[in-house]
Amino acid sequence: MAQVLADRRDIDFVLYEQLDMEQLTKTPVYKGMNRKLFDMMITEARNLAIKEILPTNADGDKIGVTFDNGEVLVPESFKKAFDLIREGDWTAMNEDPDLGGQGTPYLINFPTREYLWGGNYCLVNYATMGHGTGKMIEAFGSQKQKDLFLEKLYTAQWGGTMLLTEPEAGSDVGALTTTAVKNEDGTYSISGAKIFITNGEHQLTENIVHPVLARVEGAPEGTKGISIFIVPKYWVNEDGSMGDFNDVVCTGVEEKMGIHGSATCSLTLGGAGKCRGLLLGQECEGMKIMFHMMNDARLNVGFQAFTYASSAYLYACNYAKERIQGKDLTAGKNSPSVTIINHPDIRRMLTWMKAHVDGMRSFIYYTASLFDWMKAEPDSDQAQNRQDLIDFFIPLVKGYSAQRSFDVCVNAMQVYGGYGYTKEYPIEQLLRDCKITSIYEGTDGIQAMDLLGRKLQMRGGALFQAFANEVNSCITAALEVPELSAMADRLANALACLGETAQSLSKNLATPLIKTSFASAFPFMEATGDVIMAWMLLWRSNIAVKAQEKAKSKDKAYYSGVIKTAEFFIYNVLPVALGKMDAMNEGNGAAIEIPDDCFGG
Amino acid sequence: MAQVLADRRDIDFVLYEQLDMEQLTKTPVYKGMNRKLFDMMITEARNLAIKEILPTNADGDKIGVTFDNGEVLVPESFKKAFDLIREGDWTAMNEDPDLGGQGTPYLINFPTREYLWGGNYCLVNYATMGHGTGKMIEAFGSQKQKDLFLEKLYTAQWGGTMLLTEPEAGSDVGALTTTAVKNEDGTYSISGAKIFITNGEHQLTENIVHPVLARVEGAPEGTKGISIFIVPKYWVNEDGSMGDFNDVVCTGVEEKMGIHGSATCSLTLGGAGKCRGLLLGQECEGMKIMFHMMNDARLNVGFQAFTYASSAYLYACNYAKERIQGKDLTAGKNSPSVTIINHPDIRRMLTWMKAHVDGMRSFIYYTASLFDWMKAEPDSDQAQNRQDLIDFFIPLVKGYSAQRSFDVCVNAMQVYGGYGYTKEYPIEQLLRDCKITSIYEGTDGIQAMDLLGRKLQMRGGALFQAFANEVNSCITAALEVPELSAMADRLANALACLGETAQSLSKNLATPLIKTSFASAFPFMEATGDVIMAWMLLWRSNIAVKAQEKAKSKDKAYYSGVIKTAEFFIYNVLPVALGKMDAMNEGNGAAIEIPDDCFGG
């Protein structure tokens, strides 16, 4: 059967040839692990995904979740697959075995989740989302809280969520109105209404643990007065047993364009005056604690987007290799019809998709590997550099990947033509599902503002410099390779232009032109992402040039493809990014100056 | 109530200030008509759309069409609105009153359809699609055929379709297998299966007239052996009365991502051996006849795309002016929250949308007006020039508008944030519905090939030159205006670059590099469309600069918006198109050279 979720050859390339993952197993933290183990895990994830998870994906879309008097029901077929995911320990592999994990590198979550999430993100996320909830408790909870919640969240015995958004507080978290009043026993009475809560209610787990952002009575306005509480659906007694229903009532689920299998809930807390929460950390530390999980959450959403792209790309490849339509442009009039992969416009789309899918896989895996090296070598002199890279990359992993993954789905539909628009083929669901990733966990516009307004400005520009240093190492290596040196020159030029653009936008942030700069935040994020893609593809080519010499025939095509993909991107896409930088460097303020009244409506 | 379908102020600007439509009424063909009449028609179309059509749009999406044993049912609410459209004579206004039309300029179809189609394209198209069917009969039918079919098609007493696609013949029309065998009475027996037939079966009209592409037994292979037949659902007797069921059986409707109100049918012709057709024109003239309606059909699909964009843009404007979220970037920390139209990233999106919506409206209306001038002045020395412009513009109206209109919908969703992804708001339906326009009536990739492979090469490059002459007239005028001269310089530069790109792609078409050139067909179409947008926006600015001097305050904002929109596009978007041209001029062949085996799958 053709691959439809992830390209295993490319996964192996990124893990072992590009990132040299086995080096991790030489550090004390990951000692005793090896490639054989990782390979086995990836293969098992693939088998589970293909046999048990992917077959539920259409149910998720067509049946979706149903809401009935406070209860949310998922499609029947979800249940068996959910249990298999739990039983297979796929929910928090990188955590300590004591807490229900397997102690593997964080990086291994990614190839396995390419398959698992790729099979049915909505379903698998019921099992994996509690991991993020647990991470906050692990970092900021009391020992008692850890004992009560951690293992159950990491093993998906209980589900986890994040209650942030309210009707009038979306991107503007500080506007929230949910309140908390301290009780005599140290708990807090919570009262408020939250919306857009992913997995806010369902029957797959016996309990659901909600981290809730709320304001303690008398706390300051805005974000600085926000605290965070652990609010379980059923109260958890001191001995870990489950107590009474905790007055967290689901009042409805959203009907959405996609991710119909995901329960997007409206929740009322304390409608009957009986909702209690446990303070996590200290009062008014809510934003700090939530931001602790934000890097991980945003990395995950960027990766979720990528899994749709990875799948859409493979479906399009398979279709283009099978669908016969039209003659070859260079063949005679009476020649037979050919598969559409022979048509230039189809090849342009496939190569464009491949460039972005391969580039994003390398980029996201690379970012994930930095977390592992941070953990493996906490005292390394590389630690600050690694943290800088992570902080710089996160808004790009989320925002750029959400944007380009959607474009990959759109291109895949175009390869399919009319069939792609029908529900008979998987593309239109992938396209609809993928769109959410540009919106939730901070819209892509918010990511762009984070990149320009925070990350570029942190530590005197050190983050951009850390990034540029990495790119330059790659360029230096490629300059030594005759086949790659012209590409290396082009990337060096693009990096230099990007640096100038970063400076020109940054210098206006403390001036009245701040709004003009921020009107370029989004294209700046896009251009930075494009430079990163070029870097990843050139890095891959550095390896491929050497590897192809001794490769066998099938691998020769693979490595040649790696290099041609870099060539395509650097000659066809990077110039467009340069055009974008030219535009930003103009510093034109029309979008700010244009009168509000001229917008129709 | 805020505008949600079309911006009337901008419609008036394009019709009367930019295109000076009243000049048409000075020609004999349109004598006796005037602006007052046109304005009244537009206002009536708006009222009908808002009161009767738009309210049915959600039904179209949520209920959609249902298929039951060969019958296709549309939502109940469609029926009243359909009758009102027929009774109001909105189906073929520009045709002769003798044939059921009103003899108005073709151009007036566009503002009226911005409202009517904008209200519910799927519904209105049941009434307007027969117009295209009729046009073929009007041009190529016998007098008898015209007498039998024309008026009934133009008044939507009968519906019309186009039966082209088969499972193995989509973009490759020449591969079709439907056959026709001549009978002794001069009719033909038709046998075959067609798919993706818009409005192929429904109960809104008493009869449906299908133009069917088929091959007469013994005719050559490929497109040159294709004939076209008039195949009514119920046979039409010599006296015009309806006879027996003509063995055109609907075997199913597609379930699609969007346009759920549109019946996309599979039809079996002659399954019981009783399907007859009337030859239209001569045998083997099928492609020629179909292409006669193609300009009109593609213009319509491009315009369909645009109506989604126009609406999505207005919804986003209204939302951005109402939704309060976050503080103004330049205000103090304790300042009140503001409407999101104040945020730079929102303004960037709104201005980007406005630039494309206004630019596309001008471009499409302008293209439509050329048809009117052709009709009004058939012997003018401008006739060839006008035909050249039309032929050059059509693939762009279709392909570019489909692409950018979809992007407008995507941006509109981003302005709405999470709400935009829910079915509670209209954006997600607009986005899903709009997507079809990049696929049907020739995919956008086909349009791009038409532009590069045919239109650029026709008459020794005269079409591009005709286009360039028009742009240069606008540039010359703008160079005289201090406020616009810098923008004019930039447009002149972009036009020159585009010309060079056109030449560099064209010169390889007769060489082994033909595939490399065609791999750039799509970006070339995009870049040409971008230059056209810049031209349209500068043209509009030429008018606005003069008009704003004596304008009243509300109009001052409108005119200032026209100029600022041009500035935004020329400084922020046009450089990206230049980057695209740089890339094409490289002539990089990676997408062609990359080995097939490297594509995963």
mmCIF file with all atom_site columns, N, CA, C and O in Angstrom, chain A residues 361-395:
data_model
loop_
_atom_site.group_PDB
_atom_site.id
_atom_site.type_symbol
_atom_site.label_atom_id
_atom_site.label_alt_id
_atom_site.label_comp_id
_atom_site.label_asym_id
_atom_site.label_entity_id
_atom_site.label_seq_id
_atom_site.pdbx_PDB_ins_code
_atom_site.Cartn_x
_atom_site.Cartn_y
_atom_site.Cartn_z
_atom_site.occupancy
_atom_site.B_iso_or_equiv
_atom_site.pdbx_formal_charge
_atom_site.auth_seq_id
_atom_site.auth_comp_id
_atom_site.auth_asym_id
_atom_site.auth_atom_id
_atom_site.pdbx_PDB_model_num
ATOM 1   N N  . ARG A 1 361 ? 9.226  19.460 8.021  1.00 0.00 ? 361 ARG A N  1
ATOM 2   C CA . ARG A 1 361 ? 9.567  18.304 8.862  1.00 0.00 ? 361 ARG A CA 1
ATOM 3   C C  . ARG A 1 361 ? 10.938 18.512 9.498  1.00 0.00 ? 361 ARG A C  1
ATOM 4   O O  . ARG A 1 361 ? 11.099 18.330 10.714 1.00 0.00 ? 361 ARG A O  1
ATOM 5   N N  . SER A 1 362 ? 11.907 18.892 8.679  1.00 0.00 ? 362 SER A N  1
ATOM 6   C CA . SER A 1 362 ? 13.244 19.127 9.223  1.00 0.00 ? 362 SER A CA 1
ATOM 7   C C  . SER A 1 362 ? 13.229 20.212 10.283 1.00 0.00 ? 362 SER A C  1
ATOM 8   O O  . SER A 1 362 ? 13.848 20.083 11.340 1.00 0.00 ? 362 SER A O  1
ATOM 9   N N  . PHE A 1 363 ? 12.508 21.276 10.005 1.00 0.00 ? 363 PHE A N  1
ATOM 10  C CA . PHE A 1 363 ? 12.492 22.419 10.925 1.00 0.00 ? 363 PHE A CA 1
ATOM 11  C C  . PHE A 1 363 ? 11.836 22.049 12.264 1.00 0.00 ? 363 PHE A C  1
ATOM 12  O O  . PHE A 1 363 ? 12.376 22.352 13.343 1.00 0.00 ? 363 PHE A O  1
ATOM 13  N N  . ILE A 1 364 ? 10.708 21.381 12.189 1.00 0.00 ? 364 ILE A N  1
ATOM 14  C CA . ILE A 1 364 ? 9.992  21.067 13.440 1.00 0.00 ? 364 ILE A CA 1
ATOM 15  C C  . ILE A 1 364 ? 10.757 20.003 14.235 1.00 0.00 ? 364 ILE A C  1
ATOM 16  O O  . ILE A 1 364 ? 10.918 20.128 15.456 1.00 0.00 ? 364 ILE A O  1
ATOM 17  N N  . TYR A 1 365 ? 11.248 18.992 13.566 1.00 0.00 ? 365 TYR A N  1
ATOM 18  C CA . TYR A 1 365 ? 12.034 17.966 14.268 1.00 0.00 ? 365 TYR A CA 1
ATOM 19  C C  . TYR A 1 365 ? 13.282 18.601 14.904 1.00 0.00 ? 365 TYR A C  1
ATOM 20  O O  . TYR A 1 365 ? 13.664 18.269 16.024 1.00 0.00 ? 365 TYR A O  1
ATOM 21  N N  . TYR A 1 366 ? 13.905 19.474 14.153 1.00 0.00 ? 366 TYR A N  1
ATOM 22  C CA . TYR A 1 366 ? 15.102 20.146 14.671 1.00 0.00 ? 366 TYR A CA 1
ATOM 23  C C  . TYR A 1 366 ? 14.759 20.934 15.940 1.00 0.00 ? 366 TYR A C  1
ATOM 24  O O  . TYR A 1 366 ? 15.465 20.859 16.950 1.00 0.00 ? 366 TYR A O  1
ATOM 25  N N  . THR A 1 367 ? 13.658 21.670 15.880 1.00 0.00 ? 367 THR A N  1
ATOM 26  C CA . THR A 1 367 ? 13.238 22.440 17.053 1.00 0.00 ? 367 THR A CA 1
ATOM 27  C C  . THR A 1 367 ? 12.966 21.508 18.233 1.00 0.00 ? 367 THR A C  1
ATOM 28  O O  . THR A 1 367 ? 13.385 21.785 19.369 1.00 0.00 ? 367 THR A O  1
ATOM 29  N N  . ALA A 1 368 ? 12.293 20.396 17.966 1.00 0.00 ? 368 ALA A N  1
ATOM 30  C CA . ALA A 1 368 ? 12.010 19.435 19.046 1.00 0.00 ? 368 ALA A CA 1
ATOM 31  C C  . ALA A 1 368 ? 13.313 18.870 19.623 1.00 0.00 ? 368 ALA A C  1
ATOM 32  O O  . ALA A 1 368 ? 13.438 18.686 20.835 1.00 0.00 ? 368 ALA A O  1
ATOM 33  N N  . SER A 1 369 ? 14.283 18.628 18.760 1.00 0.00 ? 369 SER A N  1
ATOM 34  C CA . SER A 1 369 ? 15.543 18.041 19.242 1.00 0.00 ? 369 SER A CA 1
ATOM 35  C C  . SER A 1 369 ? 16.280 18.994 20.176 1.00 0.00 ? 369 SER A C  1
ATOM 36  O O  . SER A 1 369 ? 17.028 18.561 21.056 1.00 0.00 ? 369 SER A O  1
ATOM 37  N N  . LEU A 1 370 ? 16.059 20.292 19.993 1.00 0.00 ? 370 LEU A N  1
ATOM 38  C CA . LEU A 1 370 ? 16.709 21.260 20.892 1.00 0.00 ? 370 LEU A CA 1
ATOM 39  C C  . LEU A 1 370 ? 16.224 21.078 22.327 1.00 0.00 ? 370 LEU A C  1
ATOM 40  O O  . LEU A 1 370 ? 16.988 21.256 23.279 1.00 0.00 ? 370 LEU A O  1
ATOM 41  N N  . PHE A 1 371 ? 14.952 20.736 22.501 1.00 0.00 ? 371 PHE A N  1
ATOM 42  C CA . PHE A 1 371 ? 14.432 20.470 23.849 1.00 0.00 ? 371 PHE A CA 1
ATOM 43  C C  . PHE A 1 371 ? 15.177 19.277 24.470 1.00 0.00 ? 371 PHE A C  1
ATOM 44  O O  . PHE A 1 371 ? 15.508 19.276 25.646 1.00 0.00 ? 371 PHE A O  1
ATOM 45  N N  . ASP A 1 372 ? 15.421 18.259 23.643 1.00 0.00 ? 372 ASP A N  1
ATOM 46  C CA . ASP A 1 372 ? 16.122 17.083 24.164 1.00 0.00 ? 372 ASP A CA 1
ATOM 47  C C  . ASP A 1 372 ? 17.553 17.419 24.572 1.00 0.00 ? 372 ASP A C  1
ATOM 48  O O  . ASP A 1 372 ? 18.033 16.957 25.615 1.00 0.00 ? 372 ASP A O  1
ATOM 49  N N  . TRP A 1 373 ? 18.215 18.200 23.761 1.00 0.00 ? 373 TRP A N  1
ATOM 50  C CA . TRP A 1 373 ? 19.590 18.562 24.113 1.00 0.00 ? 373 TRP A CA 1
ATOM 51  C C  . TRP A 1 373 ? 19.641 19.449 25.349 1.00 0.00 ? 373 TRP A C  1
ATOM 52  O O  . TRP A 1 373 ? 20.567 19.377 26.141 1.00 0.00 ? 373 TRP A O  1
ATOM 53  N N  . MET A 1 374 ? 18.607 20.285 25.496 1.00 0.00 ? 374 MET A N  1
ATOM 54  C CA . MET A 1 374 ? 18.517 21.090 26.730 1.00 0.00 ? 374 MET A CA 1
ATOM 55  C C  . MET A 1 374 ? 18.416 20.184 27.946 1.00 0.00 ? 374 MET A C  1
ATOM 56  O O  . MET A 1 374 ? 19.032 20.441 28.981 1.00 0.00 ? 374 MET A O  1
ATOM 57  N N  . LYS A 1 375 ? 17.619 19.133 27.808 1.00 0.00 ? 375 LYS A N  1
ATOM 58  C CA . LYS A 1 375 ? 17.414 18.220 28.935 1.00 0.00 ? 375 LYS A CA 1
ATOM 59  C C  . LYS A 1 375 ? 18.658 17.349 29.160 1.00 0.00 ? 375 LYS A C  1
ATOM 60  O O  . LYS A 1 375 ? 19.042 17.075 30.301 1.00 0.00 ? 375 LYS A O  1
ATOM 61  N N  . ALA A 1 376 ? 19.269 16.914 28.051 1.00 0.00 ? 376 ALA A N  1
ATOM 62  C CA . ALA A 1 376 ? 20.419 16.017 28.148 1.00 0.00 ? 376 ALA A CA 1
ATOM 63  C C  . ALA A 1 376 ? 21.667 16.741 28.650 1.00 0.00 ? 376 ALA A C  1
ATOM 64  O O  . ALA A 1 376 ? 22.506 16.156 29.337 1.00 0.00 ? 376 ALA A O  1
ATOM 65  N N  . GLU A 1 377 ? 21.772 18.002 28.304 1.00 0.00 ? 377 GLU A N  1
ATOM 66  C CA . GLU A 1 377 ? 22.966 18.772 28.682 1.00 0.00 ? 377 GLU A CA 1
ATOM 67  C C  . GLU A 1 377 ? 22.557 20.103 29.303 1.00 0.00 ? 377 GLU A C  1
ATOM 68  O O  . GLU A 1 377 ? 22.812 21.176 28.721 1.00 0.00 ? 377 GLU A O  1
ATOM 69  N N  . PRO A 1 378 ? 21.942 20.050 30.484 1.00 0.00 ? 378 PRO A N  1
ATOM 70  C CA . PRO A 1 378 ? 21.412 21.296 31.073 1.00 0.00 ? 378 PRO A CA 1
ATOM 71  C C  . PRO A 1 378 ? 22.504 22.310 31.383 1.00 0.00 ? 378 PRO A C  1
ATOM 72  O O  . PRO A 1 378 ? 22.245 23.507 31.390 1.00 0.00 ? 378 PRO A O  1
ATOM 73  N N  . ASP A 1 379 ? 23.697 21.824 31.602 1.00 0.00 ? 379 ASP A N  1
ATOM 74  C CA . ASP A 1 379 ? 24.770 22.750 31.992 1.00 0.00 ? 379 ASP A CA 1
ATOM 75  C C  . ASP A 1 379 ? 25.718 23.059 30.849 1.00 0.00 ? 379 ASP A C  1
ATOM 76  O O  . ASP A 1 379 ? 26.775 23.663 31.048 1.00 0.00 ? 379 ASP A O  1
ATOM 77  N N  . SER A 1 380 ? 25.350 22.634 29.664 1.00 0.00 ? 380 SER A N  1
ATOM 78  C CA . SER A 1 380 ? 26.209 22.867 28.502 1.00 0.00 ? 380 SER A CA 1
ATOM 79  C C  . SER A 1 380 ? 26.376 24.351 28.236 1.00 0.00 ? 380 SER A C  1
ATOM 80  O O  . SER A 1 380 ? 25.481 25.151 28.544 1.00 0.00 ? 380 SER A O  1
ATOM 81  N N  . ASP A 1 381 ? 27.492 24.743 27.648 1.00 0.00 ? 381 ASP A N  1
ATOM 82  C CA . ASP A 1 381 ? 27.629 26.154 27.276 1.00 0.00 ? 381 ASP A CA 1
ATOM 83  C C  . ASP A 1 381 ? 26.742 26.478 26.069 1.00 0.00 ? 381 ASP A C  1
ATOM 84  O O  . ASP A 1 381 ? 26.642 27.618 25.645 1.00 0.00 ? 381 ASP A O  1
ATOM 85  N N  . GLN A 1 382 ? 26.096 25.445 25.551 1.00 0.00 ? 382 GLN A N  1
ATOM 86  C CA . GLN A 1 382 ? 25.136 25.648 24.465 1.00 0.00 ? 382 GLN A CA 1
ATOM 87  C C  . GLN A 1 382 ? 23.733 25.955 24.984 1.00 0.00 ? 382 GLN A C  1
ATOM 88  O O  . GLN A 1 382 ? 22.828 26.236 24.191 1.00 0.00 ? 382 GLN A O  1
ATOM 89  N N  . ALA A 1 383 ? 23.541 25.860 26.295 1.00 0.00 ? 383 ALA A N  1
ATOM 90  C CA . ALA A 1 383 ? 22.178 25.926 26.826 1.00 0.00 ? 383 ALA A CA 1
ATOM 91  C C  . ALA A 1 383 ? 21.456 27.220 26.447 1.00 0.00 ? 383 ALA A C  1
ATOM 92  O O  . ALA A 1 383 ? 20.320 27.196 25.958 1.00 0.00 ? 383 ALA A O  1
ATOM 93  N N  . GLN A 1 384 ? 22.124 28.345 26.671 1.00 0.00 ? 384 GLN A N  1
ATOM 94  C CA . GLN A 1 384 ? 21.463 29.620 26.348 1.00 0.00 ? 384 GLN A CA 1
ATOM 95  C C  . GLN A 1 384 ? 21.177 29.723 24.852 1.00 0.00 ? 384 GLN A C  1
ATOM 96  O O  . GLN A 1 384 ? 20.114 30.175 24.429 1.00 0.00 ? 384 GLN A O  1
ATOM 97  N N  . ASN A 1 385 ? 22.149 29.288 24.069 1.00 0.00 ? 385 ASN A N  1
ATOM 98  C CA . ASN A 1 385 ? 21.967 29.333 22.615 1.00 0.00 ? 385 ASN A CA 1
ATOM 99  C C  . ASN A 1 385 ? 20.764 28.493 22.195 1.00 0.00 ? 385 ASN A C  1
ATOM 100 O O  . ASN A 1 385 ? 19.953 28.894 21.356 1.00 0.00 ? 385 ASN A O  1
ATOM 101 N N  . ARG A 1 386 ? 20.659 27.317 22.788 1.00 0.00 ? 386 ARG A N  1
ATOM 102 C CA . ARG A 1 386 ? 19.524 26.452 22.453 1.00 0.00 ? 386 ARG A CA 1
ATOM 103 C C  . ARG A 1 386 ? 18.198 27.072 22.869 1.00 0.00 ? 386 ARG A C  1
ATOM 104 O O  . ARG A 1 386 ? 17.214 27.006 22.143 1.00 0.00 ? 386 ARG A O  1
ATOM 105 N N  . GLN A 1 387 ? 18.177 27.679 24.056 1.00 0.00 ? 387 GLN A N  1
ATOM 106 C CA . GLN A 1 387 ? 16.944 28.328 24.498 1.00 0.00 ? 387 GLN A CA 1
ATOM 107 C C  . GLN A 1 387 ? 16.589 29.484 23.569 1.00 0.00 ? 387 GLN A C  1
ATOM 108 O O  . GLN A 1 387 ? 15.417 29.691 23.227 1.00 0.00 ? 387 GLN A O  1
ATOM 109 N N  . ASP A 1 388 ? 17.588 30.226 23.145 1.00 0.00 ? 388 ASP A N  1
ATOM 110 C CA . ASP A 1 388 ? 17.347 31.336 22.209 1.00 0.00 ? 388 ASP A CA 1
ATOM 111 C C  . ASP A 1 388 ? 16.748 30.820 20.904 1.00 0.00 ? 388 ASP A C  1
ATOM 112 O O  . ASP A 1 388 ? 15.805 31.406 20.360 1.00 0.00 ? 388 ASP A O  1
ATOM 113 N N  . LEU A 1 389 ? 17.304 29.733 20.416 1.00 0.00 ? 389 LEU A N  1
ATOM 114 C CA . LEU A 1 389 ? 16.787 29.176 19.169 1.00 0.00 ? 389 LEU A CA 1
ATOM 115 C C  . LEU A 1 389 ? 15.341 28.725 19.337 1.00 0.00 ? 389 LEU A C  1
ATOM 116 O O  . LEU A 1 389 ? 14.480 29.010 18.502 1.00 0.00 ? 389 LEU A O  1
ATOM 117 N N  . ILE A 1 390 ? 15.082 28.020 20.433 1.00 0.00 ? 390 ILE A N  1
ATOM 118 C CA . ILE A 1 390 ? 13.706 27.563 20.673 1.00 0.00 ? 390 ILE A CA 1
ATOM 119 C C  . ILE A 1 390 ? 12.750 28.751 20.716 1.00 0.00 ? 390 ILE A C  1
ATOM 120 O O  . ILE A 1 390 ? 11.708 28.764 20.041 1.00 0.00 ? 390 ILE A O  1
ATOM 121 N N  . ASP A 1 391 ? 13.111 29.763 21.490 1.00 0.00 ? 391 ASP A N  1
ATOM 122 C CA . ASP A 1 391 ? 12.214 30.912 21.635 1.00 0.00 ? 391 ASP A CA 1
ATOM 123 C C  . ASP A 1 391 ? 11.982 31.617 20.294 1.00 0.00 ? 391 ASP A C  1
ATOM 124 O O  . ASP A 1 391 ? 10.887 32.105 20.016 1.00 0.00 ? 391 ASP A O  1
ATOM 125 N N  . PHE A 1 392 ? 13.021 31.666 19.490 1.00 0.00 ? 392 PHE A N  1
ATOM 126 C CA . PHE A 1 392 ? 12.892 32.301 18.180 1.00 0.00 ? 392 PHE A CA 1
ATOM 127 C C  . PHE A 1 392 ? 12.023 31.466 17.243 1.00 0.00 ? 392 PHE A C  1
ATOM 128 O O  . PHE A 1 392 ? 11.208 31.992 16.473 1.00 0.00 ? 392 PHE A O  1
ATOM 129 N N  . PHE A 1 393 ? 12.200 30.159 17.317 1.00 0.00 ? 393 PHE A N  1
ATOM 130 C CA . PHE A 1 393 ? 11.517 29.290 16.343 1.00 0.00 ? 393 PHE A CA 1
ATOM 131 C C  . PHE A 1 393 ? 10.028 29.069 16.628 1.00 0.00 ? 393 PHE A C  1
ATOM 132 O O  . PHE A 1 393 ? 9.251  28.834 15.706 1.00 0.00 ? 393 PHE A O  1
ATOM 133 N N  . ILE A 1 394 ? 9.650  29.091 17.904 1.00 0.00 ? 394 ILE A N  1
ATOM 134 C CA . ILE A 1 394 ? 8.282  28.676 18.248 1.00 0.00 ? 394 ILE A CA 1
ATOM 135 C C  . ILE A 1 394 ? 7.194  29.420 17.462 1.00 0.00 ? 394 ILE A C  1
ATOM 136 O O  . ILE A 1 394 ? 6.308  28.789 16.868 1.00 0.00 ? 394 ILE A O  1
ATOM 137 N N  . PRO A 1 395 ? 7.219  30.774 17.425 1.00 0.00 ? 395 PRO A N  1
ATOM 138 C CA . PRO A 1 395 ? 6.144  31.433 16.658 1.00 0.00 ? 395 PRO A CA 1
ATOM 139 C C  . PRO A 1 395 ? 6.183  31.062 15.177 1.00 0.00 ? 395 PRO A C  1
ATOM 140 O O  . PRO A 1 395 ? 5.147  31.090 14.512 1.00 0.00 ? 395 PRO A O  1
#
